[in-house]
Short mmCIF file of C-alpha atoms and ligand atoms in Angstrom, two decimals:
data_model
loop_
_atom_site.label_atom_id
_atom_site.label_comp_id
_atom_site.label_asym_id
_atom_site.label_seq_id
_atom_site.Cartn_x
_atom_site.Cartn_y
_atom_site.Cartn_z
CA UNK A 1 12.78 -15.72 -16.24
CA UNK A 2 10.21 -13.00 -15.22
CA UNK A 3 9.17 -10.65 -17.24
CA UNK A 4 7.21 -7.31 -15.89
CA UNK A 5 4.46 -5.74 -17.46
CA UNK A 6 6.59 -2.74 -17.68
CA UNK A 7 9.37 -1.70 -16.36
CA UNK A 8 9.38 1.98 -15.92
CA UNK A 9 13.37 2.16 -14.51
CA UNK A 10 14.23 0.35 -17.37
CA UNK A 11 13.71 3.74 -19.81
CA UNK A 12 14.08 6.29 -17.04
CA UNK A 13 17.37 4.98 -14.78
CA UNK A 14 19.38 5.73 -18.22
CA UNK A 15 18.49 9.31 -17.92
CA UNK A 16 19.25 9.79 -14.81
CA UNK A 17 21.96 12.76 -14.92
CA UNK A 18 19.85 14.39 -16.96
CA UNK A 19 17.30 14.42 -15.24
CA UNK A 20 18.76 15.01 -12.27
CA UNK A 21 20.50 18.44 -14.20
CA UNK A 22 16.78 19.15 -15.50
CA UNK A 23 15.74 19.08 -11.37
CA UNK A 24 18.16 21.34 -10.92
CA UNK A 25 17.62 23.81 -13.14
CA UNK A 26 14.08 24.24 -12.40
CA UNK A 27 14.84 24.32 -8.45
CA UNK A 28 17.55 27.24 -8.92
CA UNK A 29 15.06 29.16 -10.85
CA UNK A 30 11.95 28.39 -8.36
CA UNK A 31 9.22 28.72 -11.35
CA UNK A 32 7.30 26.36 -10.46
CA UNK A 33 3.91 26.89 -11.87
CA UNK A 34 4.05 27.77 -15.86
CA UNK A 35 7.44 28.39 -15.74
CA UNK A 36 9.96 28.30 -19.04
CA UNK A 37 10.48 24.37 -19.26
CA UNK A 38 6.13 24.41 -19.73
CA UNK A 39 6.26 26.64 -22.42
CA UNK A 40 9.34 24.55 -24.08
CA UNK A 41 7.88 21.55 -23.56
CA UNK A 42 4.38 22.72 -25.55
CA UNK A 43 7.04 23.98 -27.63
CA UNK A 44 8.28 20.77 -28.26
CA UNK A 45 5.13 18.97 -28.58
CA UNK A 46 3.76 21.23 -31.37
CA UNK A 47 6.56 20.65 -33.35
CA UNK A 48 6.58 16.91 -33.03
CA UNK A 49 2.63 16.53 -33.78
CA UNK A 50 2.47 19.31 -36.13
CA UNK A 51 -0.47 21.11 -34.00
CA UNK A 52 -0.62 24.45 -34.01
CA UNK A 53 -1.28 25.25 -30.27
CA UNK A 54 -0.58 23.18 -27.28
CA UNK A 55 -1.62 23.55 -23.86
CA UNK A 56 0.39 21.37 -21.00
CA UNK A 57 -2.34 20.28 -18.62
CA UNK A 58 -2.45 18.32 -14.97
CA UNK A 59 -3.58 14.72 -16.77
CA UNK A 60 -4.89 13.26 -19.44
CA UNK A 61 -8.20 13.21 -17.79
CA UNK A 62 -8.28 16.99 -17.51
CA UNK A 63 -7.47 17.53 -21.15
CA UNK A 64 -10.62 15.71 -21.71
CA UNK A 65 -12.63 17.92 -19.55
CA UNK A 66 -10.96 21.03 -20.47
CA UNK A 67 -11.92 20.20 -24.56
CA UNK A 68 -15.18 19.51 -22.91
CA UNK A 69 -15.37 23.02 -21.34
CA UNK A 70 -14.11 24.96 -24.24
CA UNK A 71 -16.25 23.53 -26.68
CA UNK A 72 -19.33 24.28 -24.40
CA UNK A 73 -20.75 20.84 -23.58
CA UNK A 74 -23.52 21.42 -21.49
CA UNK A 75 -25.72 19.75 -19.11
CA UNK A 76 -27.93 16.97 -21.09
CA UNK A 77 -25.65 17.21 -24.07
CA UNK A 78 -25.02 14.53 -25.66
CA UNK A 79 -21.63 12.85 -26.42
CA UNK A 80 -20.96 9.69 -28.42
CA UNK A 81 -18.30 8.00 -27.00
CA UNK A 82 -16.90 3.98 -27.28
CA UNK A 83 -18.35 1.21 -24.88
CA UNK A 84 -14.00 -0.11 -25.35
CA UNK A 85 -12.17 2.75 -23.72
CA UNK A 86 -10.59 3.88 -20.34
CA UNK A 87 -13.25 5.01 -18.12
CA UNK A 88 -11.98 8.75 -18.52
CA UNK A 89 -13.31 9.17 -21.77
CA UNK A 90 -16.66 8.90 -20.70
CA UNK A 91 -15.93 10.35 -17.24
CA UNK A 92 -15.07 13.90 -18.08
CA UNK A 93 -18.54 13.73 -20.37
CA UNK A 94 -20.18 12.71 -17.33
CA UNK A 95 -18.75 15.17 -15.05
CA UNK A 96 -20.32 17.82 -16.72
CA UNK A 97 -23.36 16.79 -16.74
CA UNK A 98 -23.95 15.53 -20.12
CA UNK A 99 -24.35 12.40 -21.84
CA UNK A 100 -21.71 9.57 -22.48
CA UNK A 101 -23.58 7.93 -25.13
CA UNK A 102 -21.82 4.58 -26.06
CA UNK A 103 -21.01 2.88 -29.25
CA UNK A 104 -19.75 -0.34 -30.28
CA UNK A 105 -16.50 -0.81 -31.45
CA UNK A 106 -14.07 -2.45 -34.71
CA UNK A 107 -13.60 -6.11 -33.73
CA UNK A 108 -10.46 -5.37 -35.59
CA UNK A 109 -8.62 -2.53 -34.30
CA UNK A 110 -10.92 -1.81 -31.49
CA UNK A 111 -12.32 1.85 -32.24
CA UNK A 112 -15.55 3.45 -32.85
CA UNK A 113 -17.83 1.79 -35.25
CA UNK A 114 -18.67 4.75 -37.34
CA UNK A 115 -22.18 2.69 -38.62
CA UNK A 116 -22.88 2.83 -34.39
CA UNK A 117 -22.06 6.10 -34.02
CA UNK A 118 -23.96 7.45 -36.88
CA UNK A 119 -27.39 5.08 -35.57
CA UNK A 120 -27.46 6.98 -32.29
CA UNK A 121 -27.24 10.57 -33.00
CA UNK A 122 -29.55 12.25 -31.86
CA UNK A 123 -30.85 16.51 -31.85
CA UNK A 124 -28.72 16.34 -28.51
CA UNK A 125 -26.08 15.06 -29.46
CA UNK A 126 -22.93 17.97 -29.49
CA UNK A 127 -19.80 15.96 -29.96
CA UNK A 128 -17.77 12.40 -30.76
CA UNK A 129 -14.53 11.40 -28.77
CA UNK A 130 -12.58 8.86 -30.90
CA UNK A 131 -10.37 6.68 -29.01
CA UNK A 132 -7.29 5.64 -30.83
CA UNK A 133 -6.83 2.30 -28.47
CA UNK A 134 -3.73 1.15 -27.84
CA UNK A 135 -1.51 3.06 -30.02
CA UNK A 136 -3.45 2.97 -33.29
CA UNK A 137 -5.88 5.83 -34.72
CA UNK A 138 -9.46 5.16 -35.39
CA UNK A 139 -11.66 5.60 -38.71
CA UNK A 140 -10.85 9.29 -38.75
CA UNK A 141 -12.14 9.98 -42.41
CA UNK A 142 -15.32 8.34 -41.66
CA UNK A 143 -15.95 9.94 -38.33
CA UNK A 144 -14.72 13.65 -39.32
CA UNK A 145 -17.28 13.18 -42.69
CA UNK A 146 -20.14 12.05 -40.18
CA UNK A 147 -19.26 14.90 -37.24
CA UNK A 148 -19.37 17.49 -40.36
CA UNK A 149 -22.72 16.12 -41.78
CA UNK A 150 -24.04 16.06 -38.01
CA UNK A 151 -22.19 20.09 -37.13
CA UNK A 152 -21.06 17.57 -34.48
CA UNK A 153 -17.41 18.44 -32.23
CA UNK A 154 -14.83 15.63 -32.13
CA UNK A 155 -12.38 15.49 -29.52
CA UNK A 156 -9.52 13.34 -30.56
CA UNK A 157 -8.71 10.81 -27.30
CA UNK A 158 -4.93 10.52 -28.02
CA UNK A 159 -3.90 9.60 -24.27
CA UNK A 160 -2.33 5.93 -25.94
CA UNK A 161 -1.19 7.59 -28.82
CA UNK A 162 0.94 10.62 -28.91
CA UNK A 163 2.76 10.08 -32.71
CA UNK A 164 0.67 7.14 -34.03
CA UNK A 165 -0.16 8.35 -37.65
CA UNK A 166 -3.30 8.21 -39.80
CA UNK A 167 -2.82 8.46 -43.44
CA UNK A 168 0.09 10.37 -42.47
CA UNK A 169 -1.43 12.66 -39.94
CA UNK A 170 -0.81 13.09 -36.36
CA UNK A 171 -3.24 11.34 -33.63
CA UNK A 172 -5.00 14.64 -32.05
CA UNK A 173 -4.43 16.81 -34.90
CA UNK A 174 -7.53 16.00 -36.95
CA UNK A 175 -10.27 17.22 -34.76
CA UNK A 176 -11.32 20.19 -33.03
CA UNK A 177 -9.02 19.25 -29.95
CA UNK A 178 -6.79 16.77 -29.63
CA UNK A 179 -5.79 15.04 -25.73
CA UNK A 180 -2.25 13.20 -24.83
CA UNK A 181 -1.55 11.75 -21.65
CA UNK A 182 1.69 10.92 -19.74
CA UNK A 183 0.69 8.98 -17.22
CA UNK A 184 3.65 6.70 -16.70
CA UNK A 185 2.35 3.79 -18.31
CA UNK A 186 1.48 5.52 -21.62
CA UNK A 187 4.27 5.76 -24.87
CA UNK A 188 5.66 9.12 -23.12
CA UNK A 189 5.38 7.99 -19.60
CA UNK A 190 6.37 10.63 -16.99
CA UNK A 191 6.96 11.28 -13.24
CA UNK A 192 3.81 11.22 -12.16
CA UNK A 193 0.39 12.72 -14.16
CA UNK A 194 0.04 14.90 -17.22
CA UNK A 195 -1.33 15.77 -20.22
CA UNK A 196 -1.73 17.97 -22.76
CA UNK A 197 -4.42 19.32 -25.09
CA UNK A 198 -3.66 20.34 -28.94
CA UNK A 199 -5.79 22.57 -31.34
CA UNK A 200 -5.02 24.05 -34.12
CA UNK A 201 -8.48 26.83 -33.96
CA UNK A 202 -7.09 29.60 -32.06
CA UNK A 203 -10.19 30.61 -30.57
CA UNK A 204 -10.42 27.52 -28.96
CA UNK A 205 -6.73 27.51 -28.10
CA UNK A 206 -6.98 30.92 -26.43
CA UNK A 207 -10.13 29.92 -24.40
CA UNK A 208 -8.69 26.81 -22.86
CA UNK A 209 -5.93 29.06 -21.78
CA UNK A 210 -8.08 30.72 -19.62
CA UNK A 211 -10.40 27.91 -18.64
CA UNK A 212 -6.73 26.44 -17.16
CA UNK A 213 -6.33 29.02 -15.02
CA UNK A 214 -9.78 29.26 -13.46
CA UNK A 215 -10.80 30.93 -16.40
CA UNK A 216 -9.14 34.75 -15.41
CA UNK A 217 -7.53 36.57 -17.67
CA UNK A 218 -6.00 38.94 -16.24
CA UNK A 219 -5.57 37.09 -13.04
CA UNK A 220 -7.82 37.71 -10.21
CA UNK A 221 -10.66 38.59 -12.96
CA UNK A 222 -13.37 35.51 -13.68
CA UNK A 223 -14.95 35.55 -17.08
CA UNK A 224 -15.69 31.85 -16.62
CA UNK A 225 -15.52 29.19 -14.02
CA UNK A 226 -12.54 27.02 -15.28
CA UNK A 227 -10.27 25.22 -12.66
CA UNK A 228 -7.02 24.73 -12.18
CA UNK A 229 -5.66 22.31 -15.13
CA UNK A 230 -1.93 23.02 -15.24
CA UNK A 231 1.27 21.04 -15.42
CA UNK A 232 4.06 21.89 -13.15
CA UNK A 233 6.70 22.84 -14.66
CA UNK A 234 8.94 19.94 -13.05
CA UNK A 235 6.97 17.68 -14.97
CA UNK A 236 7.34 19.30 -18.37
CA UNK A 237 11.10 19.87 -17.67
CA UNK A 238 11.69 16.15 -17.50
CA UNK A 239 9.60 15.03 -20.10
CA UNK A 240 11.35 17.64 -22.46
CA UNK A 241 14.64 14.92 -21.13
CA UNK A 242 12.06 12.17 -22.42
CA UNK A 243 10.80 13.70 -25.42
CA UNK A 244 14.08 13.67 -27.64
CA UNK A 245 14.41 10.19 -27.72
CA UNK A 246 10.72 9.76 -28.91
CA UNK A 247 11.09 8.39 -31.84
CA UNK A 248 13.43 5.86 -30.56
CA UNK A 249 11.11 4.68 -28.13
CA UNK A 250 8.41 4.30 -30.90
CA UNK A 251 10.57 2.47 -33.06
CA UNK A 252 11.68 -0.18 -30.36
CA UNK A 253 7.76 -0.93 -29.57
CA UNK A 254 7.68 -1.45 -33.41
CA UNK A 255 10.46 -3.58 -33.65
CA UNK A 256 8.93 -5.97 -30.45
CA UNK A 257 5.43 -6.29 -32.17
CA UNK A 258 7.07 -7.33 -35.14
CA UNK A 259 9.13 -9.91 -33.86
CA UNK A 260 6.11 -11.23 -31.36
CA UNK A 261 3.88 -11.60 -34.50
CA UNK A 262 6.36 -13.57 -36.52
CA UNK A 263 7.18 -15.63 -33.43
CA UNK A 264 3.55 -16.34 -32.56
CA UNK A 265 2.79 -16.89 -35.78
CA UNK A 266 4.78 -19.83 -35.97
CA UNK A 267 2.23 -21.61 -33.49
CA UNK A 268 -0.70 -24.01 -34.31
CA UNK A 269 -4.05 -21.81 -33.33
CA UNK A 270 -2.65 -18.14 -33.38
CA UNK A 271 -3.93 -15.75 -36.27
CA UNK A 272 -3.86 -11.83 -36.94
CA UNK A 273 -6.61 -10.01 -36.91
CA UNK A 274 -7.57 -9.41 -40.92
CA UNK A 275 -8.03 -5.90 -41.72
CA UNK A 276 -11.02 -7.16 -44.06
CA UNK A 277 -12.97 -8.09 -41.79
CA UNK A 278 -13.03 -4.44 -40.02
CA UNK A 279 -16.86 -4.08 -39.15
CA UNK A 280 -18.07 -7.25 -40.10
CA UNK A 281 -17.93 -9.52 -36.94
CA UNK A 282 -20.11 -12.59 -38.68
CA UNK A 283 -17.63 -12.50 -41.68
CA UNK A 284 -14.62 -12.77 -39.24
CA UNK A 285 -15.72 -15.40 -36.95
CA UNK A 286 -16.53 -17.62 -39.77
CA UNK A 287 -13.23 -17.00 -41.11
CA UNK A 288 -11.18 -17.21 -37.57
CA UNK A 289 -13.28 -20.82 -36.90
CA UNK A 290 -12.44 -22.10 -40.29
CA UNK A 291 -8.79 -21.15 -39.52
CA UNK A 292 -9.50 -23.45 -36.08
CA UNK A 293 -7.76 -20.24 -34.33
CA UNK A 294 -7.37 -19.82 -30.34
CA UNK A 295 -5.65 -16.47 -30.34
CA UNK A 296 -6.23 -13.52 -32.81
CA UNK A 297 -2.92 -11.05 -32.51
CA UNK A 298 -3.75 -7.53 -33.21
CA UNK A 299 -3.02 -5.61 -36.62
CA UNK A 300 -1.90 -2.41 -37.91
CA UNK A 301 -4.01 -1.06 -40.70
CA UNK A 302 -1.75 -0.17 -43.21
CA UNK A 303 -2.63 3.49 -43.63
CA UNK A 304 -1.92 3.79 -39.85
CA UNK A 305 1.63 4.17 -38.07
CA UNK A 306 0.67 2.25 -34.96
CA UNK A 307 2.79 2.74 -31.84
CA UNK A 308 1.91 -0.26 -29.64
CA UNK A 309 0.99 1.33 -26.37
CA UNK A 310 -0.61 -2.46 -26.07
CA UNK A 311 -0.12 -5.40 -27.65
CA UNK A 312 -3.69 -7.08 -26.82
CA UNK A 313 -4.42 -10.68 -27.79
CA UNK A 314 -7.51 -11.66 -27.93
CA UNK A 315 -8.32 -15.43 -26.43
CA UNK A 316 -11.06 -17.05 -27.98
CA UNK A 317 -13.30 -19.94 -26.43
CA UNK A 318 -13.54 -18.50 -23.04
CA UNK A 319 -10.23 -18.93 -22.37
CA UNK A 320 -8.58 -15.63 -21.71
CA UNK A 321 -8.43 -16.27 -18.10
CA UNK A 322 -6.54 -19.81 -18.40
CA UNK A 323 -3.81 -18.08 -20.22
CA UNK A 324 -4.07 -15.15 -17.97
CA UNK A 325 -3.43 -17.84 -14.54
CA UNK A 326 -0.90 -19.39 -16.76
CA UNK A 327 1.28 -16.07 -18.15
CA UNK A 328 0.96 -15.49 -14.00
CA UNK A 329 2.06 -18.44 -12.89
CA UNK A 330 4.56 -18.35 -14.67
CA UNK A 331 5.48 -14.65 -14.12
CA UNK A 332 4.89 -13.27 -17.25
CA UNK A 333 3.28 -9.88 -16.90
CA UNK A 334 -0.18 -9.43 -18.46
CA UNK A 335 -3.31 -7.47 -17.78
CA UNK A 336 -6.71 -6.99 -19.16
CA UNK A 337 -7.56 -4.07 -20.64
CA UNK A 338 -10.00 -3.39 -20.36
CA UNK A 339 -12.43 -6.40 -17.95
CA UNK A 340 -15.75 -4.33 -17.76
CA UNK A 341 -16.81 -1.89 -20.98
CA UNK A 342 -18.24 1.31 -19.82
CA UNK A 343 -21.73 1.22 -20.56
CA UNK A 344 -22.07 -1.68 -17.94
CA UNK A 345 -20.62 0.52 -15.46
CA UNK A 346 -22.13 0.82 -12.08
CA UNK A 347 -21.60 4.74 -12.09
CA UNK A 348 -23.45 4.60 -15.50
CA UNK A 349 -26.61 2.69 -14.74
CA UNK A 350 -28.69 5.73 -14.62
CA UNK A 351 -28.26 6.97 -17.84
CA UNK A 352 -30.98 6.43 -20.04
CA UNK A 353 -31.41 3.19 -21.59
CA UNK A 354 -30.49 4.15 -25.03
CA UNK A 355 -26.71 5.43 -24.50
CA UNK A 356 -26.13 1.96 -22.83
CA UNK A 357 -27.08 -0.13 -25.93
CA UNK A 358 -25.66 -2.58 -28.81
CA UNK A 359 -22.60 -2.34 -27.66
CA UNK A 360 -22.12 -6.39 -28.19
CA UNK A 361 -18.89 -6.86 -30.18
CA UNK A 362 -17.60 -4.75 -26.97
CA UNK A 363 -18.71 -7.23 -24.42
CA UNK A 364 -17.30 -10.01 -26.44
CA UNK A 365 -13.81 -8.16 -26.85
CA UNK A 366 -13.77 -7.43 -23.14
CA UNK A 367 -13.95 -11.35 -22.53
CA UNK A 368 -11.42 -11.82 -24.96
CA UNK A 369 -8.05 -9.12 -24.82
CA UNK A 370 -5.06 -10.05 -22.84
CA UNK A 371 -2.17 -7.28 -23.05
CA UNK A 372 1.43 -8.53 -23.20
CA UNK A 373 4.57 -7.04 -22.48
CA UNK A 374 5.67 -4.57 -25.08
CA UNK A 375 7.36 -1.31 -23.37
CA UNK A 376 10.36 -0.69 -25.48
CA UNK A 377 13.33 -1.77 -23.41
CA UNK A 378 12.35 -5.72 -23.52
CA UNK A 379 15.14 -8.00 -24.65
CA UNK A 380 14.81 -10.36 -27.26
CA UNK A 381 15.79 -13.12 -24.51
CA UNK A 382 12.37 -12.05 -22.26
CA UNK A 383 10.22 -11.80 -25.89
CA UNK A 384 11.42 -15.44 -26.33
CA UNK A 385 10.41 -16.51 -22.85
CA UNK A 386 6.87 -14.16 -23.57
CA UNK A 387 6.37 -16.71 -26.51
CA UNK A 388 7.69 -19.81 -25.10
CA UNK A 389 5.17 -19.58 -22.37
CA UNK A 390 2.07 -18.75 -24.58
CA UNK A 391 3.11 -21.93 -26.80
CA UNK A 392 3.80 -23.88 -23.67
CA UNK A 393 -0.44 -22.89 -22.98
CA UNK A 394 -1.27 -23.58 -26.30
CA UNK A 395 0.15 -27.18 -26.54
C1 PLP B 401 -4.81 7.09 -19.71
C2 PLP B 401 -6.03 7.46 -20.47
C3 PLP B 401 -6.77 8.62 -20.17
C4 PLP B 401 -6.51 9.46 -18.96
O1 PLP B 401 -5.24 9.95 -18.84
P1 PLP B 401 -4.67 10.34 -17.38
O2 PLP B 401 -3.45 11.12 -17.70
O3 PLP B 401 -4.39 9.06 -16.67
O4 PLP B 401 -5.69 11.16 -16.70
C5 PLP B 401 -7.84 8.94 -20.97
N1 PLP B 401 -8.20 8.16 -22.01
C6 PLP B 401 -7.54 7.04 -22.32
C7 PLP B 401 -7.97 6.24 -23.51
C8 PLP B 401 -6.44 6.65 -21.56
O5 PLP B 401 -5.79 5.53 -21.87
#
């Protein structure tokens, strides 16, 4: 039995009157740009995260660069950023004309090493993006203690985790802006690209209003040079559909990473990932040899609420792509997120030198992960068939 990747019809086909009636609505009253269904949907989004202002915006991407802009990031700033991320992190640093400087990552959950960040500050350096990877938030006490012994920014990169919790707070919420995306594959996948930006400063709310809008206010009159960062309000009228059965699509990516870790479990060479062993990559490889294990399955701390935009496996022994060809052959859905960590980039190699280094226990993950299948509509036949065929590898 196949089983895709994801299967976008499989969450949006359901809705389809009401979406269809949402269409509707926003073609009778021909509002397209900023219309009512944007401000509802920011509406609706503050609410949910508990942010005080939130600003719909054209991706994910441009929520970066838009934080970016309003916090003044200038040319030859620096910004720390992880070496394990999405390329978009580092490109909207980049785009400006400042620094990406990259840290190593958690061989546990995958975030920013705080110990990294904190070796390669520098006087330029203006701002930290935390990634929360995969639907699970980074160190955020440690980083917000280091960015406020520094007087450094910190953009929260939320695109993979729009309600993952940290010690009960809401991914994006912590820092001075916070960035969601809804590309389709992310936990609030929509029709196309968006994103959003939260804050709860209203200064900085109020300025990335205007940055959005070519940075006029009133229109027509340019105290800035923003751009044009705005969501149609199509978009934000069907992801309003989308939104109110959030929660239900969280809980059903809980519910399959449960059941794949007690499946996988059950076979000889799989492990979790200890939380102990968070920053300490010697300690865990002596424990994952001792344990004779082929395939570490990823963990939730428990102070986090993760939300399993991934489930990533990582493959030890140089063997990632063997179960990759095999998961193929047998067409189960898989890809590697990410091959190639962004401070060996092409588009990166003339930085300096020292934003592109000790970034190891990156490198060594980005041999390793292997995403599954986890969107929230998979049946508990195609989870079965998702183990079966990893066990059929493993024997
Ligand atoms: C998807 C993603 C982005 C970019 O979002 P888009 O809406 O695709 O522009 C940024 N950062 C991370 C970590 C992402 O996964």
């Amino acid at each position: 039995m196949p089983v895709p990747l994801l299967d976008v019809n499989a969450q949006n086909l359901p809705l389809e009157s009401e979406l269809q009636a949402a269409f509707t609505q926003v073609l009778h009253h021909g509002r397209f740009i900023m219309g009512p269904e944007m401000e509802a949907f920011e509406r609706e989004v503050a609410a949910m995260t508990g942010a005080k202002h939130a600003l719909a915006v054209s991706s994910g991407t441009d929520a970066l660069l838009l934080a970016l802009m309003a916090l003044d990031i200038q040319p030859g700033d620096e910004v720390l950023c992880p070496a394990f991320t999405f390329f978009a992190t580092a490109g909207a640093v980049s785009r400006l004309g400042a620094v990406p400087v990259f840290t190593d990552v958690c061989p546990v959950c995958f975030n920013m090493d705080v110990n990294d960040a904190r070796r390669k500050i520098t006087a330029k350096t203006k701002a930290l993006i935390p990634v929360h990877l995969f639907g699970q938030c980074a160190d955020m006490d440690a980083l917000l203690a280091l960015a406020k012994q520094y007087g450094l920014k910190v953009i929260e990169d939320a695109a993979q985790s729009i309600g993952a919790q940290y010690k009960g707070r809401q991914a994006g919420t912590m820092g001075d802006f916070g960035t969601y995306s809804f590309f389709p594959s992310k936990n609030l996948g929509g029709f196309g690209d968006g994103g959003m930006l939260v804050t709860n400063d209203d200064a900085l709310a109020e300025f990335a209003r205007v940055l959005r809008v070519h940075g006029s206010k009133p229109k027509y009159y340019h105290h800035y040079v923003g751009g044009n960062f705005r969501m149609d309000t199509l978009q934000c009228a069907l992801l309003s559909v989308k939104l109110k059965r959030y929660a239900q699509y969280t809980a059903e990516r809980q519910r399959n990473a449960a059941d794949y870790t007690a499946r996988l479990l059950k076979l000889p060479g799989v492990v979790q990932a200890d939380p102990a062993h968070c920053k300490c990559v010697a300690t865990q490889d002596a424990a994952l040899a001792a344990q004779d294990a082929r395939i570490v399955l990823p963990v939730s701390y428990a102070h986090n609420s993760h939300i399993w935009n991934q489930f990533t496996l990582r493959v030890l022994g140089s063997r990632r792509d063997s179960l990759r060809d095999h998961l193929v052959a047998k067409k189960i859905g898989c890809d590697i997120y990410y091959p190639v960590t962004l401070d060996q980039q092409q588009c990166f190699a003339n930085l300096p030198a020292a934003s592109r280094t000790g970034c190891d226990i990156s490198h060594r993950i980005a041999a390793e992960v292997l995403s599954i299948p986890i969107y929230g509509e998979l049946t508990e036949a195609q989870r079965a068939e998702v183990v079966a065929v990893i066990a059929e590898w493993l024997a």
